[in-house]
Coordinates of C-alpha atoms in Angstrom, one line a residue:
Chain A
G29 CA -0.4 22.7 21.0
E30 CA 0.2 23.9 17.5
N31 CA -1.4 27.1 16.2
V32 CA -1.5 28.0 12.5
E33 CA -2.4 31.5 11.3
Q34 CA -3.4 32.1 7.7
H35 CA -3.6 35.4 5.7
P36 CA -5.4 36.8 3.9
S37 CA -8.9 35.5 4.6
T38 CA -10.0 36.6 1.1
L39 CA -8.0 37.3 -2.0
S40 CA -9.2 38.6 -5.3
V41 CA -6.9 38.7 -8.3
Q42 CA -7.2 39.2 -12.0
E43 CA -6.8 36.2 -14.3
G44 CA -3.1 35.8 -15.2
D45 CA -1.9 37.6 -12.0
S46 CA -0.1 35.8 -9.2
A47 CA -1.6 35.0 -5.8
V48 CA 0.3 34.5 -2.5
I49 CA -1.2 33.1 0.7
K50 CA 0.9 33.1 3.9
C51 CA 0.8 31.0 7.0
T52 CA 2.7 31.1 10.3
Y53 CA 3.0 28.3 12.8
S54 CA 3.8 28.3 16.5
D55 CA 5.7 25.0 17.1
S56 CA 9.3 25.0 15.9
A57 CA 9.3 21.2 15.9
S58 CA 6.7 21.2 13.0
N59 CA 8.1 19.1 10.1
Y60 CA 5.4 18.9 7.4
F61 CA 3.3 21.6 5.7
P62 CA 0.6 20.6 3.2
W63 CA -1.8 22.9 1.3
Y64 CA -5.3 21.9 0.4
K65 CA -7.7 23.3 -2.1
Q66 CA -11.4 23.0 -1.4
E67 CA -13.9 23.9 -4.1
L68 CA -17.5 24.6 -3.1
G69 CA -19.3 21.4 -2.0
K70 CA -16.2 19.3 -2.5
R71 CA -13.6 17.6 -0.3
P72 CA -10.3 19.3 0.5
Q73 CA -7.7 18.2 -2.1
L74 CA -4.0 18.0 -1.3
I75 CA -2.3 20.2 -3.9
I76 CA 1.3 20.5 -2.7
D77 CA 3.3 19.9 0.5
I78 CA 6.7 20.7 1.8
R79 CA 8.9 19.1 4.5
S80 CA 11.1 20.9 7.0
N81 CA 14.3 19.9 5.2
V82 CA 13.4 21.7 2.0
G83 CA 13.1 25.4 1.4
E84 CA 11.0 25.5 -1.7
K85 CA 9.0 23.1 -3.9
K86 CA 7.3 23.8 -7.2
D87 CA 4.7 21.9 -9.2
Q88 CA 3.8 23.6 -12.5
R89 CA 2.0 26.9 -11.6
I90 CA 2.0 26.4 -7.8
A91 CA 5.0 26.6 -5.4
V92 CA 5.4 26.6 -1.7
T93 CA 8.2 28.2 0.3
L94 CA 9.2 27.5 3.9
N95 CA 11.2 29.7 6.2
K96 CA 11.9 27.7 9.3
T97 CA 13.6 30.5 11.2
A98 CA 10.6 32.8 10.9
K99 CA 8.2 29.8 11.1
H100 CA 6.2 30.7 8.1
F101 CA 5.4 29.2 4.8
S102 CA 3.6 30.5 1.7
L103 CA 1.7 29.2 -1.3
H104 CA 2.4 30.9 -4.6
I105 CA 0.1 30.5 -7.6
T106 CA 1.3 32.0 -10.9
E107 CA -0.8 32.7 -14.0
T108 CA -4.0 32.3 -12.1
Q109 CA -7.0 30.9 -13.9
P110 CA -10.7 31.0 -13.0
E111 CA -10.5 27.3 -12.0
D112 CA -8.1 28.3 -9.3
S113 CA -11.0 30.0 -7.5
A114 CA -11.5 28.0 -4.2
V115 CA -10.8 28.0 -0.5
Y116 CA -7.2 27.2 0.3
F117 CA -6.1 25.8 3.6
C118 CA -2.6 25.5 5.0
A119 CA -1.7 23.0 7.7
A120 CA 1.2 22.0 9.9
R121 CA 2.2 18.8 11.6
F122 CA 4.5 18.9 14.6
T123 CA 6.5 15.8 15.6
G124 CA 4.9 15.5 19.0
G125 CA 1.4 15.6 17.7
G126 CA 0.8 12.0 16.8
N127 CA 0.6 12.8 13.0
K128 CA -2.2 15.3 13.6
L129 CA -2.5 18.2 11.2
T130 CA -3.5 21.6 12.5
F131 CA -5.2 23.7 9.8
G132 CA -5.2 27.4 9.1
T133 CA -8.5 29.3 8.9
G134 CA -8.6 29.3 5.1
T135 CA -8.3 31.8 2.2
Q136 CA -11.1 32.4 -0.2
L137 CA -9.4 33.0 -3.6
K138 CA -11.4 34.5 -6.4
V139 CA -9.9 34.8 -9.8
E140 CA -11.7 37.4 -11.9
L141 CA -11.9 37.5 -15.6
Chain B
S25 CA -3.8 8.4 -3.3
A26 CA -6.4 6.1 -1.7
V27 CA -10.0 5.9 -2.8
I28 CA -12.1 6.9 0.1
S29 CA -15.9 6.7 0.4
Q30 CA -18.3 7.8 3.0
K31 CA -21.9 6.9 3.8
P32 CA -24.3 8.6 3.9
S33 CA -23.3 11.6 1.8
R34 CA -26.0 13.6 3.6
D35 CA -28.7 13.3 6.1
I36 CA -31.4 15.3 7.9
C37 CA -32.0 14.0 11.5
Q38 CA -34.2 14.9 14.4
R39 CA -32.7 16.2 17.5
G40 CA -32.0 13.6 20.2
T41 CA -31.3 10.9 17.7
S42 CA -27.9 9.4 16.6
L43 CA -26.3 8.9 13.2
T44 CA -23.5 6.6 12.3
I45 CA -21.2 7.6 9.5
Q46 CA -19.1 5.1 7.7
C47 CA -15.7 5.6 6.1
Q48 CA -14.3 2.9 3.7
V49 CA -10.8 2.9 2.1
D50 CA -9.8 0.8 -0.9
S51 CA -6.5 -0.2 0.7
Q52 CA -5.0 -0.6 4.1
V53 CA -4.0 2.6 5.8
T54 CA -2.2 3.2 9.0
M55 CA -3.9 6.3 10.2
M56 CA -7.6 7.3 10.0
F57 CA -9.0 10.6 11.3
W58 CA -12.4 12.2 11.7
Y59 CA -12.8 16.0 11.2
R60 CA -15.7 18.4 11.5
Q61 CA -16.1 21.4 9.2
Q62 CA -18.8 23.8 10.1
P63 CA -20.2 26.1 7.3
G64 CA -17.6 28.5 6.1
Q65 CA -15.1 27.3 8.6
S66 CA -11.8 25.4 8.7
L67 CA -11.3 21.8 9.5
T68 CA -11.3 20.7 13.2
L69 CA -10.0 17.3 14.2
I70 CA -12.4 15.3 16.3
A71 CA -10.3 12.2 16.9
T72 CA -7.8 9.7 15.6
A73 CA -9.4 6.3 15.0
N74 CA -7.0 3.6 16.3
Q75 CA -7.3 0.1 14.9
G76 CA -8.1 -2.3 17.7
S77 CA -8.1 0.2 20.5
E78 CA -10.0 3.3 21.7
A79 CA -9.9 6.4 19.6
T80 CA -7.8 9.4 20.7
Y81 CA -10.0 12.5 21.1
E82 CA -9.1 16.1 20.8
S83 CA -9.9 18.7 23.4
G84 CA -13.6 19.5 23.4
F85 CA -14.7 16.1 22.0
V86 CA -15.7 13.1 24.1
I87 CA -16.3 9.5 23.4
D88 CA -19.9 9.6 24.7
K89 CA -20.9 12.2 22.1
F90 CA -18.7 10.9 19.2
P91 CA -18.1 7.2 19.6
I92 CA -15.7 5.8 17.0
S93 CA -14.9 2.3 15.8
R94 CA -12.1 1.0 13.7
P95 CA -12.3 -2.7 13.4
N96 CA -9.7 -3.0 10.7
L97 CA -7.2 -1.1 8.5
T98 CA -9.7 -0.1 5.8
F99 CA -12.9 0.9 7.7
S100 CA -14.0 3.3 10.5
T101 CA -17.3 4.7 11.8
L102 CA -18.1 7.9 13.6
T103 CA -21.4 8.2 15.5
V104 CA -22.9 11.5 16.4
S105 CA -25.0 10.9 19.5
N106 CA -28.0 12.7 21.0
M107 CA -27.8 15.3 18.2
S108 CA -28.7 18.9 18.6
P109 CA -28.8 21.6 15.9
E110 CA -25.3 22.6 16.9
D111 CA -24.1 19.3 15.4
S112 CA -25.1 20.4 11.9
S113 CA -21.9 20.3 10.0
I114 CA -19.9 18.4 7.4
Y115 CA -18.1 15.4 8.9
L116 CA -15.0 14.1 7.0
C117 CA -12.8 11.2 7.4
S118 CA -9.2 11.3 6.3
V119 CA -6.5 8.7 5.9
E120 CA -2.7 8.6 6.0
R121 CA -1.3 5.5 4.3
S122 CA 1.8 5.2 6.4
S123 CA 2.5 6.7 9.8
G124 CA 5.0 9.5 9.5
V125 CA 4.7 10.0 5.8
G126 CA 2.3 12.9 6.3
E127 CA 0.1 12.9 3.2
Q128 CA -3.5 12.9 4.3
Y129 CA -6.4 12.4 1.9
F130 CA -10.0 13.2 2.7
G131 CA -13.2 11.4 2.0
P132 CA -16.1 13.2 0.3
G133 CA -17.7 14.2 3.6
T134 CA -21.1 13.7 5.2
R135 CA -23.4 16.7 5.3
L136 CA -25.5 16.5 8.5
T137 CA -28.4 18.7 9.3
V138 CA -30.1 18.4 12.6
T139 CA -33.6 19.8 13.0

């Protein structure tokens, strides 16, 4: 089955700096890669996603890049703000998986003033 | 995105009892899923709830322990049976509007504590 590794597990940045979270996946047939943000006590929120036919996608301060050859994808947050502090999960869906998502282990991002 | 609600939002239950969690969506969706999230952990898929047929369970999860119903395209239930303290967790439903589109949205979750 699919396996998704996520790094780092914790990340602390100063407000205004950039943050990068990286994920690797095992199944080369994976075709969809979403990122979720989960604030304490809240549900995971879909913040951005990318499909296998695209190399990069940007939405204001967040962007996701995909390298299919290396089987890894990354979340980039620029100009970080305190409200970006949360746990971020990457996920991957492979075509033979019945639309199931496999999630990474999560990254606790802390943006310090 | 769809509006998803879950009931109850939280509960404290005695070991050996069962709890049924409901997930309601404001519009018809193709796919519904049930996840478990233990404290400080990632999301683990329990099963895919199939409309009109038996749910598809992931490795490590069985129907006798987690029976699931999905009578229509907007509603599903997950029962946690014969509970033990190890079942204490957050249970979340998620939906995907159209099969193959990929975008999944989560319900608010049910926080279960088993004493």
